[in-house]
Short mmCIF file of C-alpha atoms in Angstrom, two decimals:
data_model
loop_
_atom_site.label_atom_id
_atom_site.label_comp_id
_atom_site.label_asym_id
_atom_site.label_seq_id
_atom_site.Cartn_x
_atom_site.Cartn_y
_atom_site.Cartn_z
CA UNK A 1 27.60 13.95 27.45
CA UNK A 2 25.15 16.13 30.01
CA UNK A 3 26.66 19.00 28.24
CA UNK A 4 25.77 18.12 24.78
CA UNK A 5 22.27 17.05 26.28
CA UNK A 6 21.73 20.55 28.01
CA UNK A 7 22.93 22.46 24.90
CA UNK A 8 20.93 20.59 22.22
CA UNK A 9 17.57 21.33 24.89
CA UNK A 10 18.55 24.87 24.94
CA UNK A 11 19.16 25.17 21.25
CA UNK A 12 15.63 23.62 20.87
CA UNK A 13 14.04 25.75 23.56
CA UNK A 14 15.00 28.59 21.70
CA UNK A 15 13.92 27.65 18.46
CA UNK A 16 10.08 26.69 20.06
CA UNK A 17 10.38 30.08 21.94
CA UNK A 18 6.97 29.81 23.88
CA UNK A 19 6.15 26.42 22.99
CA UNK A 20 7.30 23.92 25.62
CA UNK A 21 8.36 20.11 24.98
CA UNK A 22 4.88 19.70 27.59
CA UNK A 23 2.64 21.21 24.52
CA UNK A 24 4.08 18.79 22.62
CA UNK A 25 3.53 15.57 24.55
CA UNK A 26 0.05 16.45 25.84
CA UNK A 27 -1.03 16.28 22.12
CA UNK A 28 -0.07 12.74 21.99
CA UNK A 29 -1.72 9.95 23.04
CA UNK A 30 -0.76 7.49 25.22
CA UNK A 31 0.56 4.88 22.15
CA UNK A 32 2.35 7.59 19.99
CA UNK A 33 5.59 8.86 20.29
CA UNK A 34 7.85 12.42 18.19
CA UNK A 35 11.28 12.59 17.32
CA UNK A 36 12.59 15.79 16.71
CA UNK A 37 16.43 15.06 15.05
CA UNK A 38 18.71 17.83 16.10
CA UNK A 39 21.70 19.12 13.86
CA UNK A 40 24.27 21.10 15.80
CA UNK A 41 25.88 23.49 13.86
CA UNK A 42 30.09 23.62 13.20
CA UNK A 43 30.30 27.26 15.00
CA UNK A 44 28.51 25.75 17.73
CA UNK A 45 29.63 22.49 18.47
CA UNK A 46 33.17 20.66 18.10
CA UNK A 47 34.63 17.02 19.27
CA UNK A 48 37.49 16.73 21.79
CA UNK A 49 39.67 16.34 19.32
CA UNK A 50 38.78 20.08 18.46
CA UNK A 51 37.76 19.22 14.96
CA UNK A 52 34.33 21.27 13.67
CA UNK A 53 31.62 18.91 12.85
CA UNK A 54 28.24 18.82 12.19
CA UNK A 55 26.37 16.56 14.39
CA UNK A 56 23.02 14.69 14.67
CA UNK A 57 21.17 13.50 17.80
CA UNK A 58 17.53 12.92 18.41
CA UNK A 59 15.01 14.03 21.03
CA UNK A 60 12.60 11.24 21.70
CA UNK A 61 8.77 12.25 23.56
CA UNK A 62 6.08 10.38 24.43
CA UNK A 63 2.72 11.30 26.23
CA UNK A 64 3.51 10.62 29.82
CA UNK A 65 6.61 11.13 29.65
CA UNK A 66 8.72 13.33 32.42
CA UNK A 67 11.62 14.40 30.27
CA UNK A 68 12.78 13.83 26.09
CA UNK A 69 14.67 11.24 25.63
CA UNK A 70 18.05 12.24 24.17
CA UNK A 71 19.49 10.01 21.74
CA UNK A 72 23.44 10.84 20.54
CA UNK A 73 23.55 9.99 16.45
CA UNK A 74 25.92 10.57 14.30
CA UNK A 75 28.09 13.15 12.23
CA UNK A 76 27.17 14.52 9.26
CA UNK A 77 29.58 13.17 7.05
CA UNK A 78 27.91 9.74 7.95
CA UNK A 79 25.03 10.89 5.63
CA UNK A 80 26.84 12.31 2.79
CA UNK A 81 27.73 9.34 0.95
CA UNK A 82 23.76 8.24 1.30
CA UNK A 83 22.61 11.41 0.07
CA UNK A 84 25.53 11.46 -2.81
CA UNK A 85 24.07 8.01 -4.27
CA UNK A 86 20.96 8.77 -4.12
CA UNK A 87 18.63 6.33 -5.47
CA UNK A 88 21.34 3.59 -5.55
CA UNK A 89 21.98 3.66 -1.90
CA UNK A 90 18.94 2.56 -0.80
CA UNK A 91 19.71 -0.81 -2.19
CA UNK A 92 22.92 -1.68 -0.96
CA UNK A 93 24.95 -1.65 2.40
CA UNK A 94 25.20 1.95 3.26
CA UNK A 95 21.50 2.75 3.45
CA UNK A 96 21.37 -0.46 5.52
CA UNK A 97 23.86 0.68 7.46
CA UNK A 98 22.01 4.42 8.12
CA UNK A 99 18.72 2.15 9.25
CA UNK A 100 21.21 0.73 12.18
CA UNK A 101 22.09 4.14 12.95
CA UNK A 102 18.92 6.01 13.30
CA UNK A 103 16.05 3.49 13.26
CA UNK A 104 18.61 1.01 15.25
CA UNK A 105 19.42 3.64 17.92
CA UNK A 106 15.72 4.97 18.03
CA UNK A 107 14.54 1.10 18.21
CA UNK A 108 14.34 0.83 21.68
CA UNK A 109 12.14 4.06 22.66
CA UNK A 110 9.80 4.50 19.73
CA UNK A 111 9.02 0.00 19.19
CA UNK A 112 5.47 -0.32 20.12
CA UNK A 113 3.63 3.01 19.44
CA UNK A 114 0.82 3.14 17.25
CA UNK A 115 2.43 6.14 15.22
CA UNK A 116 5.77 7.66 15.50
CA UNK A 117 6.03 11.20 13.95
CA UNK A 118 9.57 12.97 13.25
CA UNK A 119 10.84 15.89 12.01
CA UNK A 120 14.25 15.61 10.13
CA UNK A 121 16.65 18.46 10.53
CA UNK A 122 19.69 19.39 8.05
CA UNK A 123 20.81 16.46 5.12
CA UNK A 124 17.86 14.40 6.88
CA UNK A 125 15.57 16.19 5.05
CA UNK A 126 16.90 15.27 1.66
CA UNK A 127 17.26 11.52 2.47
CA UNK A 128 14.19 9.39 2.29
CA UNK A 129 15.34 8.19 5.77
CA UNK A 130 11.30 6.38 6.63
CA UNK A 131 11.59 4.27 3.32
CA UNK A 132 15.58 3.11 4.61
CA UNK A 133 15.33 -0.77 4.95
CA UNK A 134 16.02 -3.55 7.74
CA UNK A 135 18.05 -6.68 7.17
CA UNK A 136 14.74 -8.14 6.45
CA UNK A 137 14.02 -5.75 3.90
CA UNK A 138 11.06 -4.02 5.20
CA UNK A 139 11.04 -0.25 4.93
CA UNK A 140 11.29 1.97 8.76
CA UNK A 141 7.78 3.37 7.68
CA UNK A 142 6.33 -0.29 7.98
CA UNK A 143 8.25 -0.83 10.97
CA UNK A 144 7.28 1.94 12.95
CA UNK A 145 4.82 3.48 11.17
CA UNK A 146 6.11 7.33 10.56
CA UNK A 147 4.98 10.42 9.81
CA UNK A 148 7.35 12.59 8.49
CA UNK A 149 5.94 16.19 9.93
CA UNK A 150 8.13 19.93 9.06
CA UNK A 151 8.28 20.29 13.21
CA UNK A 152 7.17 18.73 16.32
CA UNK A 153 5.36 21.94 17.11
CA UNK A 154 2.75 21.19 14.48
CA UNK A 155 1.03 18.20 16.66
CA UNK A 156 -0.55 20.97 18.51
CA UNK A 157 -2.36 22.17 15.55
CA UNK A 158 -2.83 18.48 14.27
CA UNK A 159 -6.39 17.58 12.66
CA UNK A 160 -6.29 13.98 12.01
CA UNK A 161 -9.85 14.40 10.08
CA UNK A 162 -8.87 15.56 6.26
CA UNK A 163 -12.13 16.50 3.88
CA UNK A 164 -11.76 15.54 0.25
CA UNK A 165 -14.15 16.75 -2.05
CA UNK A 166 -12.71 18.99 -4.20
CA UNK A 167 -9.78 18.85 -6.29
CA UNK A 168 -7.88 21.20 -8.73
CA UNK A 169 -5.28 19.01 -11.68
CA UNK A 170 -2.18 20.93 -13.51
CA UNK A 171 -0.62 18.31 -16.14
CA UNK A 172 -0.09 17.96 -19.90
CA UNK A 173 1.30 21.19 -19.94
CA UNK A 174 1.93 22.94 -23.04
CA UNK A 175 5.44 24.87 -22.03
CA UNK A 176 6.11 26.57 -25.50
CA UNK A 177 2.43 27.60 -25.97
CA UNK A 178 2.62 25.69 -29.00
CA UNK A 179 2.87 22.42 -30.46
CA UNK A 180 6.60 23.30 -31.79
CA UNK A 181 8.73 20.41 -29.40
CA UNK A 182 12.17 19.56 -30.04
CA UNK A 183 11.79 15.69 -31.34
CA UNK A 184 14.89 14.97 -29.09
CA UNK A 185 13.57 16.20 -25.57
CA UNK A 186 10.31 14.65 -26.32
CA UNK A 187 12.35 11.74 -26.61
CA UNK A 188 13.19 12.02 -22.91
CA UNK A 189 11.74 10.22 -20.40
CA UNK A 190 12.25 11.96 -17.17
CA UNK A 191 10.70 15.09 -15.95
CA UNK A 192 13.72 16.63 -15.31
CA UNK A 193 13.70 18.16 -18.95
CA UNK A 194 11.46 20.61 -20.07
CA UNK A 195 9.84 18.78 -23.07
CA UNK A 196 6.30 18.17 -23.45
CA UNK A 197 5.32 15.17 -20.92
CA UNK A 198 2.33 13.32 -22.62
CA UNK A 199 2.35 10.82 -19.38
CA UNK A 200 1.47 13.82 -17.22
CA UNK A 201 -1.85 14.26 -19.52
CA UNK A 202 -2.61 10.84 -18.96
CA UNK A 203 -2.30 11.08 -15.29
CA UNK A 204 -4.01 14.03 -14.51
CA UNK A 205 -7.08 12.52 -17.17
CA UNK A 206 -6.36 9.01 -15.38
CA UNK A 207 -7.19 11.18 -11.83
CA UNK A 208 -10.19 12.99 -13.66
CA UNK A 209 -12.35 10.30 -14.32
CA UNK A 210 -11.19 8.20 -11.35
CA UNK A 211 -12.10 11.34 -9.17
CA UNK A 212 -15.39 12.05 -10.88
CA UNK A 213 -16.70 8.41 -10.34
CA UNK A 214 -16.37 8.89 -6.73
CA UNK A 215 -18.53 11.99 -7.01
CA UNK A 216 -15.57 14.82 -6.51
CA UNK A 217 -15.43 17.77 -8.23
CA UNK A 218 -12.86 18.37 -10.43
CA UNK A 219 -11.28 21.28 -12.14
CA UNK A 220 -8.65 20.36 -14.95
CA UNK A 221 -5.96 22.23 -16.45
CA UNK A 222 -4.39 21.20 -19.19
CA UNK A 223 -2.15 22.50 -22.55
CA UNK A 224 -2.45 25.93 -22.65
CA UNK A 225 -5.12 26.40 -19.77
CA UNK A 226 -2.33 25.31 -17.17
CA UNK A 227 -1.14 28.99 -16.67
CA UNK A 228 0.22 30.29 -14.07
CA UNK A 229 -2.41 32.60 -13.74
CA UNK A 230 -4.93 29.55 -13.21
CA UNK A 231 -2.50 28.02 -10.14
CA UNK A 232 -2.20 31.57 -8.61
CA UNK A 233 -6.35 31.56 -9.05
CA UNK A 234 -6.41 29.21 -6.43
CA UNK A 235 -5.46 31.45 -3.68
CA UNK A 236 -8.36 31.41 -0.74
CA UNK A 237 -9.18 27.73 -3.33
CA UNK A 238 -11.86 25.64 -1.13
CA UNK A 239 -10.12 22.83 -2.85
CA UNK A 240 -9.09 20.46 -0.61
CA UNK A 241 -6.33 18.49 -3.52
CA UNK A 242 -4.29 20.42 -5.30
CA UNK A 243 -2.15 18.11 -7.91
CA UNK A 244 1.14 19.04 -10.45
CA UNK A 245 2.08 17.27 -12.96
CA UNK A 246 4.87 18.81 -14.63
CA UNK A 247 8.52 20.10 -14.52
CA UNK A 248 9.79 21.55 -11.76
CA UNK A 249 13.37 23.30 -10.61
CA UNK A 250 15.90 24.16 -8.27
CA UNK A 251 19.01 26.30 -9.05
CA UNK A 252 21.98 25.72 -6.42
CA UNK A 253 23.77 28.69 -5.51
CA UNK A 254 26.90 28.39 -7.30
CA UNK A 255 24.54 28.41 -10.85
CA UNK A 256 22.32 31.35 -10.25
CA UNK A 257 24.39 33.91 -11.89
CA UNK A 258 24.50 31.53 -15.27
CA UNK A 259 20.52 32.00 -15.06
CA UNK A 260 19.83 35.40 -16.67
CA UNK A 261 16.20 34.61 -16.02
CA UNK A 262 17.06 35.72 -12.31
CA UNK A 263 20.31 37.43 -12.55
CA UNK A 264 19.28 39.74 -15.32
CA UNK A 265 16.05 40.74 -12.95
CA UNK A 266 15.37 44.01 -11.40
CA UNK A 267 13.32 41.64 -8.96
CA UNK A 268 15.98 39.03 -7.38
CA UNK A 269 18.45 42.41 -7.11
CA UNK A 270 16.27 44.06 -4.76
CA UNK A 271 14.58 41.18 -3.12
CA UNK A 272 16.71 38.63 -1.43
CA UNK A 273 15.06 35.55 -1.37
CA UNK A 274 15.96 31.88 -1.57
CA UNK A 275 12.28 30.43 -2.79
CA UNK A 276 12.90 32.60 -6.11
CA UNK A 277 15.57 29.60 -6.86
CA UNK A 278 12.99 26.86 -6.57
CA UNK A 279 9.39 26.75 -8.69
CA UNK A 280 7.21 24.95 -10.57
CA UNK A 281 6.94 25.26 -14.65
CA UNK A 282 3.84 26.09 -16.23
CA UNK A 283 2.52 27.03 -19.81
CA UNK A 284 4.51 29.42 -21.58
CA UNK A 285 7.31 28.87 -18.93
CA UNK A 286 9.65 27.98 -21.95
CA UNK A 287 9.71 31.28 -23.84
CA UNK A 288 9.76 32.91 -20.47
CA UNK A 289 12.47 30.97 -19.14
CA UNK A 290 14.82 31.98 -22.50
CA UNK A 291 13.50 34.95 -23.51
CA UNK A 292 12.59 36.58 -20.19
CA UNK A 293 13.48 38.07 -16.63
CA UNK A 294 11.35 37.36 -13.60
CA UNK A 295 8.73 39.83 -12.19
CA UNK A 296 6.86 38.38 -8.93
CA UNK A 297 3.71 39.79 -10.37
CA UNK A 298 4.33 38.43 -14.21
CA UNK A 299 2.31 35.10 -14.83
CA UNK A 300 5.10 33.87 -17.33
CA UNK A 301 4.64 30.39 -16.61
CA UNK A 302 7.54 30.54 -14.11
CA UNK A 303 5.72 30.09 -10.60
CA UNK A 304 8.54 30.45 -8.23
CA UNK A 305 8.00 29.40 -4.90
CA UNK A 306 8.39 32.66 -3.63
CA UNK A 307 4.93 33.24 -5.54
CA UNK A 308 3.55 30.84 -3.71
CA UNK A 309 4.54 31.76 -0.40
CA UNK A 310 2.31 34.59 -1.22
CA UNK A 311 -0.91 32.95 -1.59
CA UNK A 312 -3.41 31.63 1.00
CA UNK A 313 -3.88 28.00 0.56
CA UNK A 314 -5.25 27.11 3.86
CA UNK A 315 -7.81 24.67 2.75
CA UNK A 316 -6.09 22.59 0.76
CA UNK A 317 -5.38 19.11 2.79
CA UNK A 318 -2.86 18.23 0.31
CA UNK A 319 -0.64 19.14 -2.52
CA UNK A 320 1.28 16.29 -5.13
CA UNK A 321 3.89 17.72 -6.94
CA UNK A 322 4.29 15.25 -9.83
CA UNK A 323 7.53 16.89 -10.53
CA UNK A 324 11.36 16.51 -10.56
CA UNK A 325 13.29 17.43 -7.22
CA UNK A 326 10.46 19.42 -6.31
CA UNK A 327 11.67 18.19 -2.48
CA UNK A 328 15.28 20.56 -2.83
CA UNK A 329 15.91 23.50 -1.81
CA UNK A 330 18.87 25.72 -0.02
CA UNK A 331 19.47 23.34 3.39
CA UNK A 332 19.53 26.27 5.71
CA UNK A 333 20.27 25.73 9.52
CA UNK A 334 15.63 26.07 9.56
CA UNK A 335 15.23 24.27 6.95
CA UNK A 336 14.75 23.58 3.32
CA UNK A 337 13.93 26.63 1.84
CA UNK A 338 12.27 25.53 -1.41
CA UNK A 339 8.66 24.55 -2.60
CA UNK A 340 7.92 22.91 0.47
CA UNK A 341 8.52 26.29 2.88
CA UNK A 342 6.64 27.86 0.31
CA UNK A 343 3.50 26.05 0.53
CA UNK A 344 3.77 25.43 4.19
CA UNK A 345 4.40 29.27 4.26
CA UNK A 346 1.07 29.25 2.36
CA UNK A 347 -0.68 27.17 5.08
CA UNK A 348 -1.06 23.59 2.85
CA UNK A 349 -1.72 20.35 5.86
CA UNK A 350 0.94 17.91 3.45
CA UNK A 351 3.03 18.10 0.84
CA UNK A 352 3.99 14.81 -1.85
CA UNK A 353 7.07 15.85 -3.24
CA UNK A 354 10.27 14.18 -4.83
CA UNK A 355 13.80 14.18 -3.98
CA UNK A 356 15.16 13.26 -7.30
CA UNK A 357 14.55 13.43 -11.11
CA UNK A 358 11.58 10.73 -11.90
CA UNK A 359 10.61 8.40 -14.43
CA UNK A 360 7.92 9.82 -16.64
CA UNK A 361 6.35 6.35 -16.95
CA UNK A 362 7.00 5.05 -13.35
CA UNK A 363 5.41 7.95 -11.96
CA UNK A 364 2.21 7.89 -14.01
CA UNK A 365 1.63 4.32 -12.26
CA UNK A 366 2.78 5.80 -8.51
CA UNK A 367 0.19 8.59 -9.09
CA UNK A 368 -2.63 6.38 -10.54
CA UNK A 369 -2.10 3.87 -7.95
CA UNK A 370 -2.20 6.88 -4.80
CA UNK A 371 -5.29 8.16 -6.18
CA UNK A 372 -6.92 4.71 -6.33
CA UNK A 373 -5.80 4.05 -2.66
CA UNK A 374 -7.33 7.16 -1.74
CA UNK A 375 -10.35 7.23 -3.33
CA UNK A 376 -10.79 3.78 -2.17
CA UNK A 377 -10.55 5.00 1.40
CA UNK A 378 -7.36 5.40 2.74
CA UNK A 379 -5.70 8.11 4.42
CA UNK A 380 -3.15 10.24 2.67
CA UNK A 381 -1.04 8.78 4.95
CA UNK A 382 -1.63 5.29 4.34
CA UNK A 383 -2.40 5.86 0.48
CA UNK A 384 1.54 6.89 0.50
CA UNK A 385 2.34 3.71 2.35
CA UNK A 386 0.75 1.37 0.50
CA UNK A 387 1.61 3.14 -3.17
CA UNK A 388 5.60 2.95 -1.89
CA UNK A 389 4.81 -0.97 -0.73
CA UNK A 390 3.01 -1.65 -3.88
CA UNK A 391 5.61 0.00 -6.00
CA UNK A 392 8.52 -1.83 -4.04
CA UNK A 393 7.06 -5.38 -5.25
CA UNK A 394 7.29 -4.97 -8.77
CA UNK A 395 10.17 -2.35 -9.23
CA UNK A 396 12.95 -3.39 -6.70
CA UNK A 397 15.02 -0.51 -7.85
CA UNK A 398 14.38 2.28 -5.49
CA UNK A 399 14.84 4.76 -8.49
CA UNK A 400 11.01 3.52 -8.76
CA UNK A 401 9.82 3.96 -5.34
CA UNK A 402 11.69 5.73 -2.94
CA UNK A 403 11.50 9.09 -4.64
CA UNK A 404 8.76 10.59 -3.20
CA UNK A 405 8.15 11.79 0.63
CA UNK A 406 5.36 12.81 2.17
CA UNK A 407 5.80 16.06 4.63
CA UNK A 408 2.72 16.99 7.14
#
């Protein structure tokens, strides 16, 4: 067991090269606590029954605290079938089970703090692991109040003081450039198609006017004007919101040579990157998508998050993407390496993104609802709570709720 502690410290150590676990804690105060979760690798770690596995444990800090706290979890496999059953898992005994084995474990070191920020590692970050339930039913981000945050290492940058008065929509989005929809996918109701989405009009609209009676400005795109010349216009933005409503993608490995969007380009052949396999789709993406190969400095209406990673977004406090599965991405040993490493990459605070194809409908009311919360007041933080909470009471399914995450 003091082995596994010493390597897991090292492998962290050498991750943080100059940043010490003493950085971390100093930026805390005295009634918070960080939890860094901690995958070991199969090369690098193995059972004594000499089997390769994954494996999960947690490092546990607090303010005045003279050491982390090491916490032994759980293998991987343990996750898979919560991750697999995604959103029906959440409401049933497996995700119940998870809560015992995370939130249970953690219980006894993180109860009592006035904020409790983690950073998942590995399948962790593709399970909506603060929204997992108690026997009582309440959610682990009610319980211990969490922050979901890309490393520990970001508390000493942390700015707990967020302006918001400016903010730049995408939605209604006219993918073909023209009004020429196939009947069937407008049928849809999930924004995991690429048909028109007339509910994302009436959310960004919805966000308009509820913005502009609060005295924010607002700049709208919509139709044709959402281009993805307008989104790459925002680079050095002063905008402090940016907000998407509108398709977005990721293409597993084992599919990217069926995509002759990417595998027919000059681009992807000489540039090895993994955000070229995750993006957002904007107007005109259609045609591109069909008729088309991808050039990074094209605006097609394909904007890949390897596009993003390219602009400076430094200023913005916050982005939504109002999109499908805009939360995937390759699950690298660092990280997700999708459209959230791209706009971290591009220097964005948080990130409201989605783990799973969404409800076209459901996710007009989440949106209206967060915006109301916000404008009303409340920090992004607790504008996410209370949406989730809100959304929980009258949609029990967690199809309806449990969807989005918020990263700092």
């Amino acid at each position: 067991y003091e082995l596994k502690e010493r390597e897991v410290l090292k492998e962290v150590n050498d991750e943080f090269a100059n940043i010490h676990w003493r950085d971390v804690a100093n930026q805390l105060n005295d009634d918070e606590a960080c939890v860094e979760f901690v995958k070991y690798t199969a090369d690098a770690y193995s059972w004594s029954d000499n089997v390769p596995r994954p494996h999960y444990v947690a490092l546990v800090l607090q303010h005045k605290a003279s050491a982390p706290v090491f916490v032994d979890l759980f293998d991987e496999d343990e996750l898979t079938d919560m991750y697999n059953l995604q959103p029906k898992s959440y409401d049933n005994e497996i995700g119940l089970t998870l809560y015992s084995k995370i939130w249970g474990k953690l219980e006894q070191y993180i109860d009592g703090n006035n904020k409790v920020f983690f950073s998942p590692m590995g399948l962790l970050n593709l399970i909506n692991v603060e929204l997992l339930t108690d026997s009582t039913g309440m959610t682990a981000a009610e319980r211990f109040n969490l922050y979901r945050v890309s490393s520990t290492r970001n508390l000493l940058t942390r700015d707990d003081n967020r302006d918001f008065h400016s903010v730049a929509l995408f939605g209604g989005v006219d993918y073909e450039k023209a009004k020429e929809y196939n009947e069937m996918l407008v049928s849809m109701n999930t924004r995991g198609n690429w048909a028109y989405l007339q509910n994302t009009l009436l959310e960004v609209e919805q966000i308009e006017d509820l913005l502009k009676g609060s005295s924010i400005d607002v700049a709208t795109h919509t139709g044709s004007f959402a281009t993805e010349g307008a989104f790459k216009q925002l680079d050095g933005t002063q905008a402090n919101v940016v907000h998407i409503a509108s398709h977005g993608y990721y293409i597993p490995q084992t599919q990217r040579t069926s995509v002759p969007y990417f595998s027919n380009s000059e681009s992807t052949a000489n540039i090895q990157d993994e955000l070229f396999y995750s993006g957002l789709i904007l107007s005109g993406g259609q045609k591109a998508w069909t008729g088309s190969t991808f050039k990074p400095d094209d605006n097609d209406g394909i904007l890949t998050a390897y596009e993003i990673s390219k602009l400076d977004l430094h200023n913005v406090n916050l982005v939504v993407l109002s999109a499908c599965e805009t939360g995937l991405g390759d699950n690298l040993f660092d990280g997700i390496f999708g459209l959230q490493r791209a706009f971290k990459k591009a220097g964005v605070s948080s990130i409201l993104m989605s783990l799973w194809k969404i409800d076209d409908r459901a996710t007009f009311e989440y949106m209206s609802l967060f915006y109301e919360k916000l404008v009303g007041g409340c920090s992004i933080h607790d504008a996410y709570i209370s949406t989730v909470l809100s959304m929980k009471e009258k949609y029990p399914d967690a199809n309806y709720w449990a969807s989005f995450v918020l990263l700092d």
